[in-house]
mmCIF file of C-alpha atoms and ligand atoms in Angstrom:
data_model
loop_
_atom_site.group_PDB
_atom_site.id
_atom_site.type_symbol
_atom_site.label_atom_id
_atom_site.label_comp_id
_atom_site.label_asym_id
_atom_site.label_seq_id
_atom_site.Cartn_x
_atom_site.Cartn_y
_atom_site.Cartn_z
ATOM 1 C CA UNK A 1 31.723 16.098 69.702
ATOM 2 C CA UNK A 2 30.302 19.569 70.208
ATOM 3 C CA UNK A 3 29.557 20.826 73.687
ATOM 4 C CA UNK A 4 25.842 20.614 74.516
ATOM 5 C CA UNK A 5 25.421 24.374 74.510
ATOM 6 C CA UNK A 6 27.675 25.196 71.566
ATOM 7 C CA UNK A 7 26.533 27.073 68.512
ATOM 8 C CA UNK A 8 27.012 23.918 66.433
ATOM 9 C CA UNK A 9 24.649 22.013 68.697
ATOM 10 C CA UNK A 10 22.025 24.733 68.649
ATOM 11 C CA UNK A 11 22.227 24.903 64.864
ATOM 12 C CA UNK A 12 21.806 21.147 64.554
ATOM 13 C CA UNK A 13 18.831 21.160 66.924
ATOM 14 C CA UNK A 14 17.232 24.029 65.027
ATOM 15 C CA UNK A 15 17.755 22.347 61.666
ATOM 16 C CA UNK A 16 16.079 19.224 63.007
ATOM 17 C CA UNK A 17 13.115 21.290 64.217
ATOM 18 C CA UNK A 18 12.888 23.082 60.870
ATOM 19 C CA UNK A 19 12.925 19.810 58.960
ATOM 20 C CA UNK A 20 10.296 18.318 61.274
ATOM 21 C CA UNK A 21 8.052 21.360 60.857
ATOM 22 C CA UNK A 22 8.378 21.082 57.077
ATOM 23 C CA UNK A 23 7.524 17.397 57.103
ATOM 24 C CA UNK A 24 4.463 18.012 59.284
ATOM 25 C CA UNK A 25 3.360 20.713 56.869
ATOM 26 C CA UNK A 26 3.927 18.423 53.890
ATOM 27 C CA UNK A 27 6.693 20.652 52.585
ATOM 28 C CA UNK A 28 10.189 20.033 51.295
ATOM 29 C CA UNK A 29 12.729 21.407 53.804
ATOM 30 C CA UNK A 30 14.699 22.792 50.848
ATOM 31 C CA UNK A 31 11.867 25.298 50.307
ATOM 32 C CA UNK A 32 12.403 26.981 53.665
ATOM 33 C CA UNK A 33 15.591 28.972 54.173
ATOM 34 C CA UNK A 34 17.093 29.850 57.518
ATOM 35 C CA UNK A 35 18.139 33.449 58.083
ATOM 36 C CA UNK A 36 20.221 33.630 61.266
ATOM 37 C CA UNK A 37 19.555 36.921 63.070
ATOM 38 C CA UNK A 38 22.794 38.100 64.638
ATOM 39 C CA UNK A 39 21.689 41.501 65.970
ATOM 40 C CA UNK A 40 23.288 42.375 69.333
ATOM 41 C CA UNK A 41 25.717 39.450 68.972
ATOM 42 C CA UNK A 42 29.334 40.202 68.322
ATOM 43 C CA UNK A 43 31.520 39.554 65.325
ATOM 44 C CA UNK A 44 33.106 36.511 66.989
ATOM 45 C CA UNK A 45 29.760 34.757 67.117
ATOM 46 C CA UNK A 46 29.173 35.503 63.439
ATOM 47 C CA UNK A 47 32.610 34.194 62.551
ATOM 48 C CA UNK A 48 31.803 30.985 64.419
ATOM 49 C CA UNK A 49 28.498 30.673 62.542
ATOM 50 C CA UNK A 50 30.182 31.392 59.203
ATOM 51 C CA UNK A 51 32.691 28.632 59.883
ATOM 52 C CA UNK A 52 29.730 26.243 60.029
ATOM 53 C CA UNK A 53 28.601 27.334 56.565
ATOM 54 C CA UNK A 54 26.145 30.122 57.349
ATOM 55 C CA UNK A 55 26.556 33.077 55.063
ATOM 56 C CA UNK A 56 23.610 35.466 55.327
ATOM 57 C CA UNK A 57 22.988 37.275 58.612
ATOM 58 C CA UNK A 58 19.992 39.374 59.595
ATOM 59 C CA UNK A 59 20.688 42.671 61.338
ATOM 60 C CA UNK A 60 18.372 45.422 62.561
ATOM 61 C CA UNK A 61 20.647 48.451 62.670
ATOM 62 C CA UNK A 62 22.912 49.840 59.958
ATOM 63 C CA UNK A 63 25.410 51.010 62.567
ATOM 64 C CA UNK A 64 25.846 47.425 63.725
ATOM 65 C CA UNK A 65 26.270 46.277 60.128
ATOM 66 C CA UNK A 66 28.956 48.895 59.579
ATOM 67 C CA UNK A 67 30.866 47.892 62.689
ATOM 68 C CA UNK A 68 30.630 44.174 62.020
ATOM 69 C CA UNK A 69 31.369 44.460 58.300
ATOM 70 C CA UNK A 70 34.598 46.292 59.132
ATOM 71 C CA UNK A 71 35.726 43.563 61.542
ATOM 72 C CA UNK A 72 34.582 40.723 59.276
ATOM 73 C CA UNK A 73 35.949 42.052 55.990
ATOM 74 C CA UNK A 74 37.887 38.787 55.538
ATOM 75 C CA UNK A 75 34.862 36.577 56.187
ATOM 76 C CA UNK A 76 32.400 35.548 53.432
ATOM 77 C CA UNK A 77 29.221 36.948 54.975
ATOM 78 C CA UNK A 78 26.253 38.870 53.572
ATOM 79 C CA UNK A 79 24.150 41.371 55.496
ATOM 80 C CA UNK A 80 20.378 41.265 55.360
ATOM 81 C CA UNK A 81 18.642 44.308 56.820
ATOM 82 C CA UNK A 82 15.502 43.300 58.720
ATOM 83 C CA UNK A 83 14.944 46.313 60.986
ATOM 84 C CA UNK A 84 13.467 49.758 60.475
ATOM 85 C CA UNK A 85 15.783 51.555 58.068
ATOM 86 C CA UNK A 86 16.074 55.307 58.356
ATOM 87 C CA UNK A 87 16.252 57.158 55.074
ATOM 88 C CA UNK A 88 19.526 58.786 56.067
ATOM 89 C CA UNK A 89 21.058 55.280 56.334
ATOM 90 C CA UNK A 90 20.227 54.419 52.717
ATOM 91 C CA UNK A 91 23.784 55.117 51.640
ATOM 92 C CA UNK A 92 25.205 52.555 54.070
ATOM 93 C CA UNK A 93 22.554 50.036 53.093
ATOM 94 C CA UNK A 94 23.289 50.528 49.389
ATOM 95 C CA UNK A 95 26.950 49.931 50.063
ATOM 96 C CA UNK A 96 26.830 47.100 52.585
ATOM 97 C CA UNK A 97 23.543 45.201 52.439
ATOM 98 C CA UNK A 98 23.014 42.213 50.187
ATOM 99 C CA UNK A 99 19.299 42.568 50.750
ATOM 100 C CA UNK A 100 16.738 44.706 52.600
ATOM 101 C CA UNK A 101 13.634 42.975 53.976
ATOM 102 C CA UNK A 102 12.167 46.039 55.674
ATOM 103 C CA UNK A 103 11.206 48.232 52.736
ATOM 104 C CA UNK A 104 8.049 49.953 53.931
ATOM 105 C CA UNK A 105 7.776 53.401 52.345
ATOM 106 C CA UNK A 106 8.426 55.230 49.105
ATOM 107 C CA UNK A 107 10.857 57.810 50.449
ATOM 108 C CA UNK A 108 13.098 54.932 51.522
ATOM 109 C CA UNK A 109 12.721 53.250 48.117
ATOM 110 C CA UNK A 110 13.695 56.492 46.437
ATOM 111 C CA UNK A 111 16.719 57.057 48.682
ATOM 112 C CA UNK A 112 17.926 53.477 48.221
ATOM 113 C CA UNK A 113 17.471 53.607 44.463
ATOM 114 C CA UNK A 114 19.455 56.821 44.186
ATOM 115 C CA UNK A 115 22.327 55.468 46.295
ATOM 116 C CA UNK A 116 22.306 52.150 44.453
ATOM 117 C CA UNK A 117 22.625 53.930 41.142
ATOM 118 C CA UNK A 118 25.659 55.729 42.508
ATOM 119 C CA UNK A 119 27.099 52.395 43.602
ATOM 120 C CA UNK A 120 26.213 50.852 40.249
ATOM 121 C CA UNK A 121 24.356 47.910 41.746
ATOM 122 C CA UNK A 122 20.903 46.483 42.333
ATOM 123 C CA UNK A 123 19.435 45.227 45.591
ATOM 124 C CA UNK A 124 16.916 42.507 46.360
ATOM 125 C CA UNK A 125 14.149 43.808 48.611
ATOM 126 C CA UNK A 126 11.172 42.391 50.432
ATOM 127 C CA UNK A 127 8.294 44.681 51.319
ATOM 128 C CA UNK A 128 7.509 44.673 55.031
ATOM 129 C CA UNK A 129 3.775 44.562 55.650
ATOM 130 C CA UNK A 130 1.936 45.240 58.872
ATOM 131 C CA UNK A 131 -0.300 42.248 59.540
ATOM 132 C CA UNK A 132 -1.388 43.106 63.090
ATOM 133 C CA UNK A 133 -2.657 46.154 64.933
ATOM 134 C CA UNK A 134 0.088 45.911 67.491
ATOM 135 C CA UNK A 135 1.448 49.389 68.177
ATOM 136 C CA UNK A 136 5.092 50.067 67.475
ATOM 137 C CA UNK A 137 5.340 47.671 64.547
ATOM 138 C CA UNK A 138 6.615 49.007 61.287
ATOM 139 C CA UNK A 139 5.350 47.942 57.915
ATOM 140 C CA UNK A 140 3.190 49.007 55.071
ATOM 141 C CA UNK A 141 -0.585 49.053 55.425
ATOM 142 C CA UNK A 142 -1.896 46.030 53.439
ATOM 143 C CA UNK A 143 -4.350 48.261 51.574
ATOM 144 C CA UNK A 144 -1.442 50.271 50.170
ATOM 145 C CA UNK A 145 0.631 47.244 49.132
ATOM 146 C CA UNK A 146 -0.397 46.624 45.500
ATOM 147 C CA UNK A 147 0.087 50.240 44.446
ATOM 148 C CA UNK A 148 3.344 50.389 46.387
ATOM 149 C CA UNK A 149 4.808 47.358 44.615
ATOM 150 C CA UNK A 150 3.764 48.698 41.205
ATOM 151 C CA UNK A 151 5.357 52.066 41.949
ATOM 152 C CA UNK A 152 8.632 50.571 43.158
ATOM 153 C CA UNK A 153 8.829 48.329 40.099
ATOM 154 C CA UNK A 154 8.142 51.230 37.767
ATOM 155 C CA UNK A 155 10.118 54.070 39.352
ATOM 156 C CA UNK A 156 13.028 52.499 41.239
ATOM 157 C CA UNK A 157 14.734 50.049 38.893
ATOM 158 C CA UNK A 158 17.671 49.366 41.218
ATOM 159 C CA UNK A 159 15.316 47.665 43.635
ATOM 160 C CA UNK A 160 14.265 44.137 42.769
ATOM 161 C CA UNK A 161 11.129 43.167 44.654
ATOM 162 C CA UNK A 162 11.332 39.497 45.580
ATOM 163 C CA UNK A 163 8.525 39.046 48.098
ATOM 164 C CA UNK A 164 7.063 40.117 51.417
ATOM 165 C CA UNK A 165 8.103 40.147 55.060
ATOM 166 C CA UNK A 166 6.121 40.470 58.276
ATOM 167 C CA UNK A 167 6.319 40.148 62.020
ATOM 168 C CA UNK A 168 3.303 38.368 63.453
ATOM 169 C CA UNK A 169 1.524 39.673 66.524
ATOM 170 C CA UNK A 170 3.406 38.800 69.694
ATOM 171 C CA UNK A 171 0.759 36.643 71.355
ATOM 172 C CA UNK A 172 0.096 33.243 72.920
ATOM 173 C CA UNK A 173 -3.014 33.030 70.795
ATOM 174 C CA UNK A 174 -1.919 30.640 68.063
ATOM 175 C CA UNK A 175 -4.783 31.508 65.781
ATOM 176 C CA UNK A 176 -4.032 35.228 66.001
ATOM 177 C CA UNK A 177 -0.415 34.540 65.021
ATOM 178 C CA UNK A 178 -1.510 32.220 62.232
ATOM 179 C CA UNK A 179 -3.873 34.876 60.878
ATOM 180 C CA UNK A 180 -0.931 37.259 60.365
ATOM 181 C CA UNK A 181 1.007 34.677 58.369
ATOM 182 C CA UNK A 182 -2.020 33.641 56.379
ATOM 183 C CA UNK A 183 -2.805 37.244 55.504
ATOM 184 C CA UNK A 184 0.723 37.808 54.203
ATOM 185 C CA UNK A 185 0.578 34.706 52.082
ATOM 186 C CA UNK A 186 -2.737 35.814 50.582
ATOM 187 C CA UNK A 187 -1.227 39.167 49.657
ATOM 188 C CA UNK A 188 1.768 37.455 48.088
ATOM 189 C CA UNK A 189 -0.440 35.116 46.057
ATOM 190 C CA UNK A 190 -2.616 37.945 44.734
ATOM 191 C CA UNK A 191 0.393 40.042 43.773
ATOM 192 C CA UNK A 192 2.034 37.073 42.119
ATOM 193 C CA UNK A 193 -1.087 36.608 39.992
ATOM 194 C CA UNK A 194 -0.748 40.218 38.863
ATOM 195 C CA UNK A 195 2.641 39.347 37.333
ATOM 196 C CA UNK A 196 4.031 42.876 37.630
ATOM 197 C CA UNK A 197 6.954 43.414 35.295
ATOM 198 C CA UNK A 198 10.302 43.279 37.092
ATOM 199 C CA UNK A 199 8.760 41.769 40.227
ATOM 200 C CA UNK A 200 9.388 38.180 41.277
ATOM 201 C CA UNK A 201 6.802 37.853 44.024
ATOM 202 C CA UNK A 202 7.956 34.561 45.442
ATOM 203 C CA UNK A 203 9.466 34.903 48.880
ATOM 204 C CA UNK A 204 7.658 35.063 52.214
ATOM 205 C CA UNK A 205 9.936 35.995 55.104
ATOM 206 C CA UNK A 206 7.922 35.102 58.162
ATOM 207 C CA UNK A 207 8.481 33.223 61.410
ATOM 208 C CA UNK A 208 10.944 33.806 64.255
ATOM 209 C CA UNK A 209 12.220 31.678 67.155
ATOM 210 C CA UNK A 210 8.833 31.621 68.863
ATOM 211 C CA UNK A 211 6.535 31.074 65.910
ATOM 212 C CA UNK A 212 8.435 29.573 62.983
ATOM 213 C CA UNK A 213 6.569 26.259 63.045
ATOM 214 C CA UNK A 214 3.291 28.068 62.430
ATOM 215 C CA UNK A 215 4.872 30.224 59.751
ATOM 216 C CA UNK A 216 6.106 27.129 57.934
ATOM 217 C CA UNK A 217 2.598 25.669 58.045
ATOM 218 C CA UNK A 218 1.360 28.867 56.439
ATOM 219 C CA UNK A 219 3.877 28.886 53.608
ATOM 220 C CA UNK A 220 6.957 30.705 54.859
ATOM 221 C CA UNK A 221 9.955 30.458 52.535
ATOM 222 C CA UNK A 222 12.348 31.960 55.056
ATOM 223 C CA UNK A 223 12.430 32.014 58.848
ATOM 224 C CA UNK A 224 14.423 34.660 60.723
ATOM 225 C CA UNK A 225 15.909 33.046 63.805
ATOM 226 C CA UNK A 226 17.825 34.884 66.495
ATOM 227 C CA UNK A 227 17.526 33.632 70.058
ATOM 228 C CA UNK A 228 16.934 29.964 69.209
ATOM 229 C CA UNK A 229 20.332 30.003 67.531
ATOM 230 C CA UNK A 230 22.491 32.572 69.303
ATOM 231 C CA UNK A 231 20.864 32.490 72.750
ATOM 232 C CA UNK A 232 19.059 35.203 74.688
ATOM 233 C CA UNK A 233 19.773 38.773 73.639
ATOM 234 C CA UNK A 234 21.054 41.380 76.059
ATOM 235 C CA UNK A 235 20.277 44.771 74.587
ATOM 236 C CA UNK A 236 22.113 46.517 77.395
ATOM 237 C CA UNK A 237 25.513 45.009 76.834
ATOM 238 C CA UNK A 238 26.143 43.451 73.436
ATOM 239 C CA UNK A 239 28.867 40.838 73.759
ATOM 240 C CA UNK A 240 32.232 41.500 72.082
HETATM 241 C C1 PLP B 301 15.100 40.126 66.228
HETATM 242 C C2 PLP B 301 14.293 39.789 65.022
HETATM 243 C C3 PLP B 301 14.065 38.452 64.650
HETATM 244 C C4 PLP B 301 14.562 37.260 65.452
HETATM 245 O O1 PLP B 301 13.876 37.145 66.649
HETATM 246 P P1 PLP B 301 14.046 35.841 67.596
HETATM 247 O O2 PLP B 301 12.791 35.845 68.369
HETATM 248 O O3 PLP B 301 15.253 36.088 68.417
HETATM 249 O O4 PLP B 301 14.199 34.672 66.719
HETATM 250 C C5 PLP B 301 13.342 38.218 63.503
HETATM 251 N N1 PLP B 301 12.867 39.231 62.739
HETATM 252 C C6 PLP B 301 13.063 40.518 63.057
HETATM 253 C C7 PLP B 301 12.517 41.574 62.173
HETATM 254 C C8 PLP B 301 13.775 40.840 64.212
HETATM 255 O O5 PLP B 301 13.960 42.137 64.510
#
């Protein structure tokens, strides 16, 4: 048996909650992927998670990806970038990331595309959209989204647009949170109807530890879960 506070237990509890949220929303749990967010947690914790079958891990900072990728070179893990990506980190992302969910501007698209061509590979990307007025949140302005997606599809062929990502407003007001998710889904549906060549506008990365049940109700295809899985984060002193 696993200890009550072990990673295996937390994963099992989370999977039960995910399945229950899907059932309540009338959705098939197979439609909603779990992206474990391992930022600030050390390589040992990722190794433990990988041993339980998790493969993709969400990280916010390229420097952390570099450090962890070096230590975990023997471990079958993939790195998903979910945090603000500086243009001067495009080279690392093109080399190390299996996917970037925080594409939010054309200069980044251009830098990634150039580095990907050098690496001879393509990269799945989600476009991060700002769905609340909360200051300090990154993401593309919704009004700019359709033209942005068309431009990326046309000019940056190494990037394969697969959907949208957002962070909802951080609020106790359930309806305000829901409105963010609903807005993103509406944008995804409209873009999907446009059927832009080279774009598979299917995925909706939305929902975190505190709001994933709502996100699933609103059509999320992927929830990004950190603290509910790995425990509370300590930004001051990342554990080994
Ligand atoms: C940290 C982070 C998460 C996970 O947050 P939790 O509340 O710990 O689940 C999800 N998405 C993004 C973009 C993050 O930076």
